Short mmCIF file of C-alpha atoms in Angstrom, two decimals:
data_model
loop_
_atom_site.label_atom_id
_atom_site.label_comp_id
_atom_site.label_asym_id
_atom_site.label_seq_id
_atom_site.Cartn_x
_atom_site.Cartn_y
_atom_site.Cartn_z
CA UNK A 1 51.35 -64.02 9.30
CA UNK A 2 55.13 -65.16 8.90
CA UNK A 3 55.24 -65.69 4.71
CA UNK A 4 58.46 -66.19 2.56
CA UNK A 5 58.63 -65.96 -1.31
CA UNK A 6 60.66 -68.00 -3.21
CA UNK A 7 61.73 -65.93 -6.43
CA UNK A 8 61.05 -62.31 -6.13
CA UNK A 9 60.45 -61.57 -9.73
CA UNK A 10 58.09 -60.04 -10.94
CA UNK A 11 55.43 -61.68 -9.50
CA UNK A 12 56.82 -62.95 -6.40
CA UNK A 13 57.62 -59.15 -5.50
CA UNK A 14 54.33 -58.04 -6.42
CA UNK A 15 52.58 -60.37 -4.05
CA UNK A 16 55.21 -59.02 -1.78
CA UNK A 17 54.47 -55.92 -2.18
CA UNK A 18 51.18 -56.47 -1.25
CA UNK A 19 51.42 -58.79 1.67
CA UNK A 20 54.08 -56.36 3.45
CA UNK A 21 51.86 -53.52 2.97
CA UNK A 22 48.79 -55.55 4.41
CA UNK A 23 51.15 -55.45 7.64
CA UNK A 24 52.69 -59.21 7.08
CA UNK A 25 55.93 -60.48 8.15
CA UNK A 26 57.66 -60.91 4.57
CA UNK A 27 60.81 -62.52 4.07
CA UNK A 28 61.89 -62.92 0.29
CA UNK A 29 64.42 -65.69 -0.85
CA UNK A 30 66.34 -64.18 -3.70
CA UNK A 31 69.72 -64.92 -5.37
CA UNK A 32 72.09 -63.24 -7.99
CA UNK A 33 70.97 -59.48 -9.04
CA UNK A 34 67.83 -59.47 -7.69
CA UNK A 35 69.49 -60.73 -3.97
CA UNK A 36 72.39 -57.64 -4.28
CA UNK A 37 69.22 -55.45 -5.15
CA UNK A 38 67.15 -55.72 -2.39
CA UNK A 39 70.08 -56.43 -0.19
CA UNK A 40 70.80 -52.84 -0.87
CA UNK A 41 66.85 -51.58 -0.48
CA UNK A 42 65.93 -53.66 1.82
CA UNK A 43 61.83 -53.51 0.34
CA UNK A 44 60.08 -53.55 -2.82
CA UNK A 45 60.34 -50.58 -4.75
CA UNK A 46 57.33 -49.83 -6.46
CA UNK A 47 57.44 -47.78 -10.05
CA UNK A 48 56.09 -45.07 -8.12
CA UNK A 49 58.45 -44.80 -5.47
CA UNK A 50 56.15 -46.59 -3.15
CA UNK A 51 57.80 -48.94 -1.13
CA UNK A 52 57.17 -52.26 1.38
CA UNK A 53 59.46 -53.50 3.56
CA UNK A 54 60.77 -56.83 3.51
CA UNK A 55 63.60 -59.08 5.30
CA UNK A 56 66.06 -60.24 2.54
CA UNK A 57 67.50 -63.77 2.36
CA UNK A 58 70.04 -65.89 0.52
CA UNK A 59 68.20 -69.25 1.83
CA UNK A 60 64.71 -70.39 3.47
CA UNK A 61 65.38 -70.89 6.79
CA UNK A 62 64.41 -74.61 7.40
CA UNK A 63 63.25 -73.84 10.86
CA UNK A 64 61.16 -71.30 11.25
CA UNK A 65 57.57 -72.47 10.95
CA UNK A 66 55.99 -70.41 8.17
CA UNK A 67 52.33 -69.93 7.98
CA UNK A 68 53.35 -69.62 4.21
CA UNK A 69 56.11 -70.50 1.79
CA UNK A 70 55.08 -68.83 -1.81
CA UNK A 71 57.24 -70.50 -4.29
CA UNK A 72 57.20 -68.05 -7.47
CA UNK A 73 59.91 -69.64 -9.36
CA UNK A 74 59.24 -71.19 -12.96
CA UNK A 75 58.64 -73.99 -13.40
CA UNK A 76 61.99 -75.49 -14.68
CA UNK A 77 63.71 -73.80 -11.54
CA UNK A 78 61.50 -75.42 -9.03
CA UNK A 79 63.99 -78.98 -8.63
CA UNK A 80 66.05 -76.76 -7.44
CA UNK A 81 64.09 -75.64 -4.20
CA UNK A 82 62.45 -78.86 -3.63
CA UNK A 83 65.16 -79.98 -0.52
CA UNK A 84 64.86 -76.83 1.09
CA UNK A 85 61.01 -77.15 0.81
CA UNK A 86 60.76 -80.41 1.90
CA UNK A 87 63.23 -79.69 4.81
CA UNK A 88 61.10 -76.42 5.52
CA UNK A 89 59.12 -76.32 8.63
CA UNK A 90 56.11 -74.49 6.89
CA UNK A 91 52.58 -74.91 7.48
CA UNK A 92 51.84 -74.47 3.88
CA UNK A 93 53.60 -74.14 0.85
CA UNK A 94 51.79 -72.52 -2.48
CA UNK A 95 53.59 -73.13 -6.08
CA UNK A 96 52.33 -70.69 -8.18
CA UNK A 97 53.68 -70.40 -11.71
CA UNK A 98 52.62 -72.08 -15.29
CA UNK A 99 52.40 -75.34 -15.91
CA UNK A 100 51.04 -78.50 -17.77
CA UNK A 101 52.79 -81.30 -15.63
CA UNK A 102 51.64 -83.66 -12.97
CA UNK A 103 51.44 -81.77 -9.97
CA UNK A 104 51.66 -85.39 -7.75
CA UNK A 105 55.51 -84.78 -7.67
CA UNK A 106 55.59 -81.52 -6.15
CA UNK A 107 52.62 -82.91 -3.19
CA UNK A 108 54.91 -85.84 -2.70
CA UNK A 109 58.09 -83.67 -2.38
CA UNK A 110 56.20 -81.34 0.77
CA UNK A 111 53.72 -83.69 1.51
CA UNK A 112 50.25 -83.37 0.91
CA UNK A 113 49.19 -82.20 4.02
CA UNK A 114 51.10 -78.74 3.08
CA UNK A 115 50.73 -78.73 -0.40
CA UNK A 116 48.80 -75.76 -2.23
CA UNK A 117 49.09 -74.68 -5.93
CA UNK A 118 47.48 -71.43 -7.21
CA UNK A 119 48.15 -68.81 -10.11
CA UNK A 120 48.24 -65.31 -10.65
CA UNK A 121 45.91 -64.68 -13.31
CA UNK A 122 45.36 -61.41 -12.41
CA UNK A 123 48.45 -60.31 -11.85
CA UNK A 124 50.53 -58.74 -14.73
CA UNK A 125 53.66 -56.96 -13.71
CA UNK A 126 56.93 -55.92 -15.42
CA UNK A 127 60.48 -55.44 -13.32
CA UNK A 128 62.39 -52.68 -15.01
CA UNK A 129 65.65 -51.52 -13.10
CA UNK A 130 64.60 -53.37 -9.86
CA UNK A 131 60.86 -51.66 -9.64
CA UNK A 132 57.93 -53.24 -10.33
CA UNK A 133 55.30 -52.14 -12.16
CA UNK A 134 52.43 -54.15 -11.52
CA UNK A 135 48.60 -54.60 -12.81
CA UNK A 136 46.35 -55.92 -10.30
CA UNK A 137 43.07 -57.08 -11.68
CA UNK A 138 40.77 -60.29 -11.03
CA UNK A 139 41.81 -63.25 -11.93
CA UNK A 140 44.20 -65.06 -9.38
CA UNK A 141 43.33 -68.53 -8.18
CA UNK A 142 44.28 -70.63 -5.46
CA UNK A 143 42.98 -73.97 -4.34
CA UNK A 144 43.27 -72.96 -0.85
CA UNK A 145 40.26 -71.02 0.96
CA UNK A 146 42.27 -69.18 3.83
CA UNK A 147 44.97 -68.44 1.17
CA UNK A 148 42.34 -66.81 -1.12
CA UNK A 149 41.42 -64.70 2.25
CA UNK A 150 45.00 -63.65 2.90
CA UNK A 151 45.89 -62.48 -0.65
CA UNK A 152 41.71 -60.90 -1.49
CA UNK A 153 42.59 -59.13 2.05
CA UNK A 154 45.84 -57.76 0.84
CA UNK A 155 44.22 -56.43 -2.56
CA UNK A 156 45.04 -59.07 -4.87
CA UNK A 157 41.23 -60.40 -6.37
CA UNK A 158 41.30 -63.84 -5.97
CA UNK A 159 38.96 -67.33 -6.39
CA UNK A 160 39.08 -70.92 -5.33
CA UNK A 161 39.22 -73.84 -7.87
CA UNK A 162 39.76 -77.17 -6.24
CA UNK A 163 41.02 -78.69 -9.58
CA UNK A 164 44.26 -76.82 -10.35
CA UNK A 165 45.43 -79.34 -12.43
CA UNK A 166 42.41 -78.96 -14.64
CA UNK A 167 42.84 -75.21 -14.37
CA UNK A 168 46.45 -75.31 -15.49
CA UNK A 169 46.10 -77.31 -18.08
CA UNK A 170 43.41 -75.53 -19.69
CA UNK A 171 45.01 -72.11 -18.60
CA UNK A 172 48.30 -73.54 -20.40
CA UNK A 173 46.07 -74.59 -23.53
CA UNK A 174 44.68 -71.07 -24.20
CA UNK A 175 47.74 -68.69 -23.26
CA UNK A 176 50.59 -70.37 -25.20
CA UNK A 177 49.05 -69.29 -28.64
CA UNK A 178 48.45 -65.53 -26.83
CA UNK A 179 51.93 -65.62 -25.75
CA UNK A 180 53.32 -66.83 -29.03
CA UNK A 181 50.70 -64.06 -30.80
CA UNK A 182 52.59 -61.44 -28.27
CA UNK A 183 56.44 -62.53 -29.19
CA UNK A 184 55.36 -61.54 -32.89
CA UNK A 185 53.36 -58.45 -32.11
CA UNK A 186 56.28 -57.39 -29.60
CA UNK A 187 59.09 -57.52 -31.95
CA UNK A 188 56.83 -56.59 -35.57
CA UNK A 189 55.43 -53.33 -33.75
CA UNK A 190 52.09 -54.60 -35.74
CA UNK A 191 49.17 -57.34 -35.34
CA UNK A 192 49.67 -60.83 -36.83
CA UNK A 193 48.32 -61.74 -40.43
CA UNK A 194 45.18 -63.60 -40.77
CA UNK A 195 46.94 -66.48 -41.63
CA UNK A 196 48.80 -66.30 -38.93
CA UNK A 197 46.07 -66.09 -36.74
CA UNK A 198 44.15 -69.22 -38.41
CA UNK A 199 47.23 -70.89 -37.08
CA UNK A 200 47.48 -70.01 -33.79
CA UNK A 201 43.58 -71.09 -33.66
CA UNK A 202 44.42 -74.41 -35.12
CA UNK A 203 46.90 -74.70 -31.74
CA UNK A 204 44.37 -72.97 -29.80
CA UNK A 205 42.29 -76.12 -30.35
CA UNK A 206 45.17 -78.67 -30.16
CA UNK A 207 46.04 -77.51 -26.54
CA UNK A 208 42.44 -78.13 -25.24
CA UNK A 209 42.30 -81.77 -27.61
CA UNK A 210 45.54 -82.38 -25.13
CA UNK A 211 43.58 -81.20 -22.10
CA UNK A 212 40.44 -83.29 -22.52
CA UNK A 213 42.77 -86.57 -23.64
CA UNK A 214 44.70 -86.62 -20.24
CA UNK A 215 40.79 -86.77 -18.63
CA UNK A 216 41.16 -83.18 -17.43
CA UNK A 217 38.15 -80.69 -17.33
CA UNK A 218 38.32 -77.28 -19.13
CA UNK A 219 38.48 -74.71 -16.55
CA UNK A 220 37.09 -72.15 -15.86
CA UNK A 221 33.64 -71.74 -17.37
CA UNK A 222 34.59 -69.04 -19.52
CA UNK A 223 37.55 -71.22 -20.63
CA UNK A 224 35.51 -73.64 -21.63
CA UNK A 225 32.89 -71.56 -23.77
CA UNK A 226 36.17 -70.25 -25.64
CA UNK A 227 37.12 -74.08 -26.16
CA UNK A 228 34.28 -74.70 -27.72
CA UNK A 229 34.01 -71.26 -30.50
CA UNK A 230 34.29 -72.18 -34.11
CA UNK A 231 37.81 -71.95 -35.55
CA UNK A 232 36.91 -68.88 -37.65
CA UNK A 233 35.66 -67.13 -34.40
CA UNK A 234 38.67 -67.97 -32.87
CA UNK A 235 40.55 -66.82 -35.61
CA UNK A 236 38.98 -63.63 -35.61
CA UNK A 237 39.67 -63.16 -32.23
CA UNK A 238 43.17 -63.85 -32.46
CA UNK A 239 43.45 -61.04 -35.48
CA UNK A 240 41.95 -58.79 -33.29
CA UNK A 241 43.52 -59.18 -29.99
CA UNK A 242 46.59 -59.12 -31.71
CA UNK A 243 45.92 -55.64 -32.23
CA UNK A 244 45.86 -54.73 -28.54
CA UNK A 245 48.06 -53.53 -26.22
CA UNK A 246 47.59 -56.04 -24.29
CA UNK A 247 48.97 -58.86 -26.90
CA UNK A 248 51.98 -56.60 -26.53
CA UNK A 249 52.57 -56.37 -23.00
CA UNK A 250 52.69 -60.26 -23.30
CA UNK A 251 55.80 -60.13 -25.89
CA UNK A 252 57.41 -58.06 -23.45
CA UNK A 253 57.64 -61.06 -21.20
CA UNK A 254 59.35 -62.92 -23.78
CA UNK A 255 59.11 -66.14 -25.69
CA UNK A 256 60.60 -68.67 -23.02
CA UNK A 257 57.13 -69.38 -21.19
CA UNK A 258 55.50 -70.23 -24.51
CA UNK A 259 58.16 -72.32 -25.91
CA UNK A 260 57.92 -74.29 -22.01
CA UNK A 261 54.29 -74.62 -22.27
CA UNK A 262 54.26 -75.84 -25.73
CA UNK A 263 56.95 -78.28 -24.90
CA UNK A 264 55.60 -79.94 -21.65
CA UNK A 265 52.31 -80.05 -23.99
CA UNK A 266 54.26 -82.04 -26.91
CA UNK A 267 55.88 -84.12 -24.45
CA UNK A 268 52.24 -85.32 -22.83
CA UNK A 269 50.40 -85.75 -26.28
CA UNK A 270 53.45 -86.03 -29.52
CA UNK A 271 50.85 -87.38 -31.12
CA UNK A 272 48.17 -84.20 -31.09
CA UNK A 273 50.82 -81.35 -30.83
CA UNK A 274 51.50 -80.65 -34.12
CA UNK A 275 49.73 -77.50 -34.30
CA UNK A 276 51.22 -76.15 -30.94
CA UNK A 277 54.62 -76.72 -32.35
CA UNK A 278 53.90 -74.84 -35.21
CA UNK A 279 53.78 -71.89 -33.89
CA UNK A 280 56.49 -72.78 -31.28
CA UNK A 281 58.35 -69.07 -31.10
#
């Protein structure tokens, strides 16, 4: 298949990585550093050494008819790509970062016809120095059945969920307290107080209030078991996982997702959000 990726960070290289090696035609869309990088490489560089080849652009060609466009950018970079996307010949184009906002925008831009949304779930990867250094596990989800095939084919585990904006939402609802529990564990070196964690429960349970106001399902399953655990359970949990490496590796990606997620949340429900902003990072 002919497949470009808009934003080869992290993520977008990873799934590079991956669809290169599977014996794809990659082309990844980069600008600033990361363009002059793999200008200069011409693949992604593994931590390893190991390394995929890939074409390198400045720009999506508008005419070539790709069988995919994988748009990796976040989410407050993505009105930026829109005309070229819309302009874009492609079969199919996949968004694929965090969100809790109407996705009807982003189908109108490309049309619906073309229009796929997924996330990697399962994919946790740092770029240090240009490499990746990726963790593939389960966990990815598209709403796209021949996508699902293409990426489970090229070793990244992945499942189909029609309702990605249910998914999101919910997804957004239980990782923004994580993520905010990481930013502290990250820069204390040490696992948050109890207190702390009885208030990252309280906007544990204000995220999925938000959720089920806007009419949304929590999703997946074993989302919505968690959504429904007793606020000292929760609490516990929190304490604990805070404790992990894991919670860690999540304040290593910084506290601009968290602070976007519990934004975009405030902005849909001011009135429930209280808690979310509370432990705003």
């Amino acid at each position: 298949m002919k497949i470009a990726i808009l934003g080869p960070g992290a993520i977008g290289s990873t799934f590079a990585w991956h669809l290169s090696r599977a014996g794809h035609d990659v082309t990844v869309v980069a600008r600033g550093a990361r363009l002059r990088w793999l200008e200069e490489e011409r693949a992604i560089v593994r931590g390893d050494g190991e390394r995929a080849g890939v074409t390198v652009a400045s720009s999506l060609d508008a005419a070539t008819p790709w069988d995919l466009v994988l748009v990796t950018v976040l989410s407050p970079q993505v009105a930026a790509v829109l005309p070229a996307l819309r302009a874009s010949a492609a079969r199919r184009v996949m968004f694929m970062f965090n969100t809790f906002e109407r996705l009807e925008p982003l189908r109108d831009a490309v049309g619906a016809e073309r229009f796929r949304f997924g996330f990697p779930g399962g994919v946790f990867t740092l770029l240090i120095d240009g490499r990746i250094h990726p963790q593939v596990r389960a966990g990815t989800t598209v709403d796209d059945a021949d996508v699902a095939e293409l990426f489970n084919a090229a070793g990244v585990p992945t499942v189909v969920e029609r309702d990605m904006q249910s998914w999101l939402r919910s997804h957004a609802a239980m990782v923004a307290p994580l993520m905010s529990i990481g930013v502290i564990v990250h820069a204390r070196g040490a696992g948050v107080t109890w207190e702390e964690a009885a208030t990252h429960a309280r906007a544990f349970a204000a995220g999925f209030e938000i959720v089920r106001a806007h009419g949304n399902a929590i999703l997946p399953t074993a989302i919505g078991v968690s959504a429904r655990l007793p606020r000292v359970v929760v609490t516990a949990l929190l304490w604990m996982m805070s404790r992990t490496k894991m919670s860690s590796d999540l304040g290593r990606l910084g506290a601009a997702e968290p602070r976007m997620l519990i934004d975009m949340m405030n902005t849909a429900a001011p009135q429930l959000a209280a808690p979310l902003l509370a432990i705003r990072p």
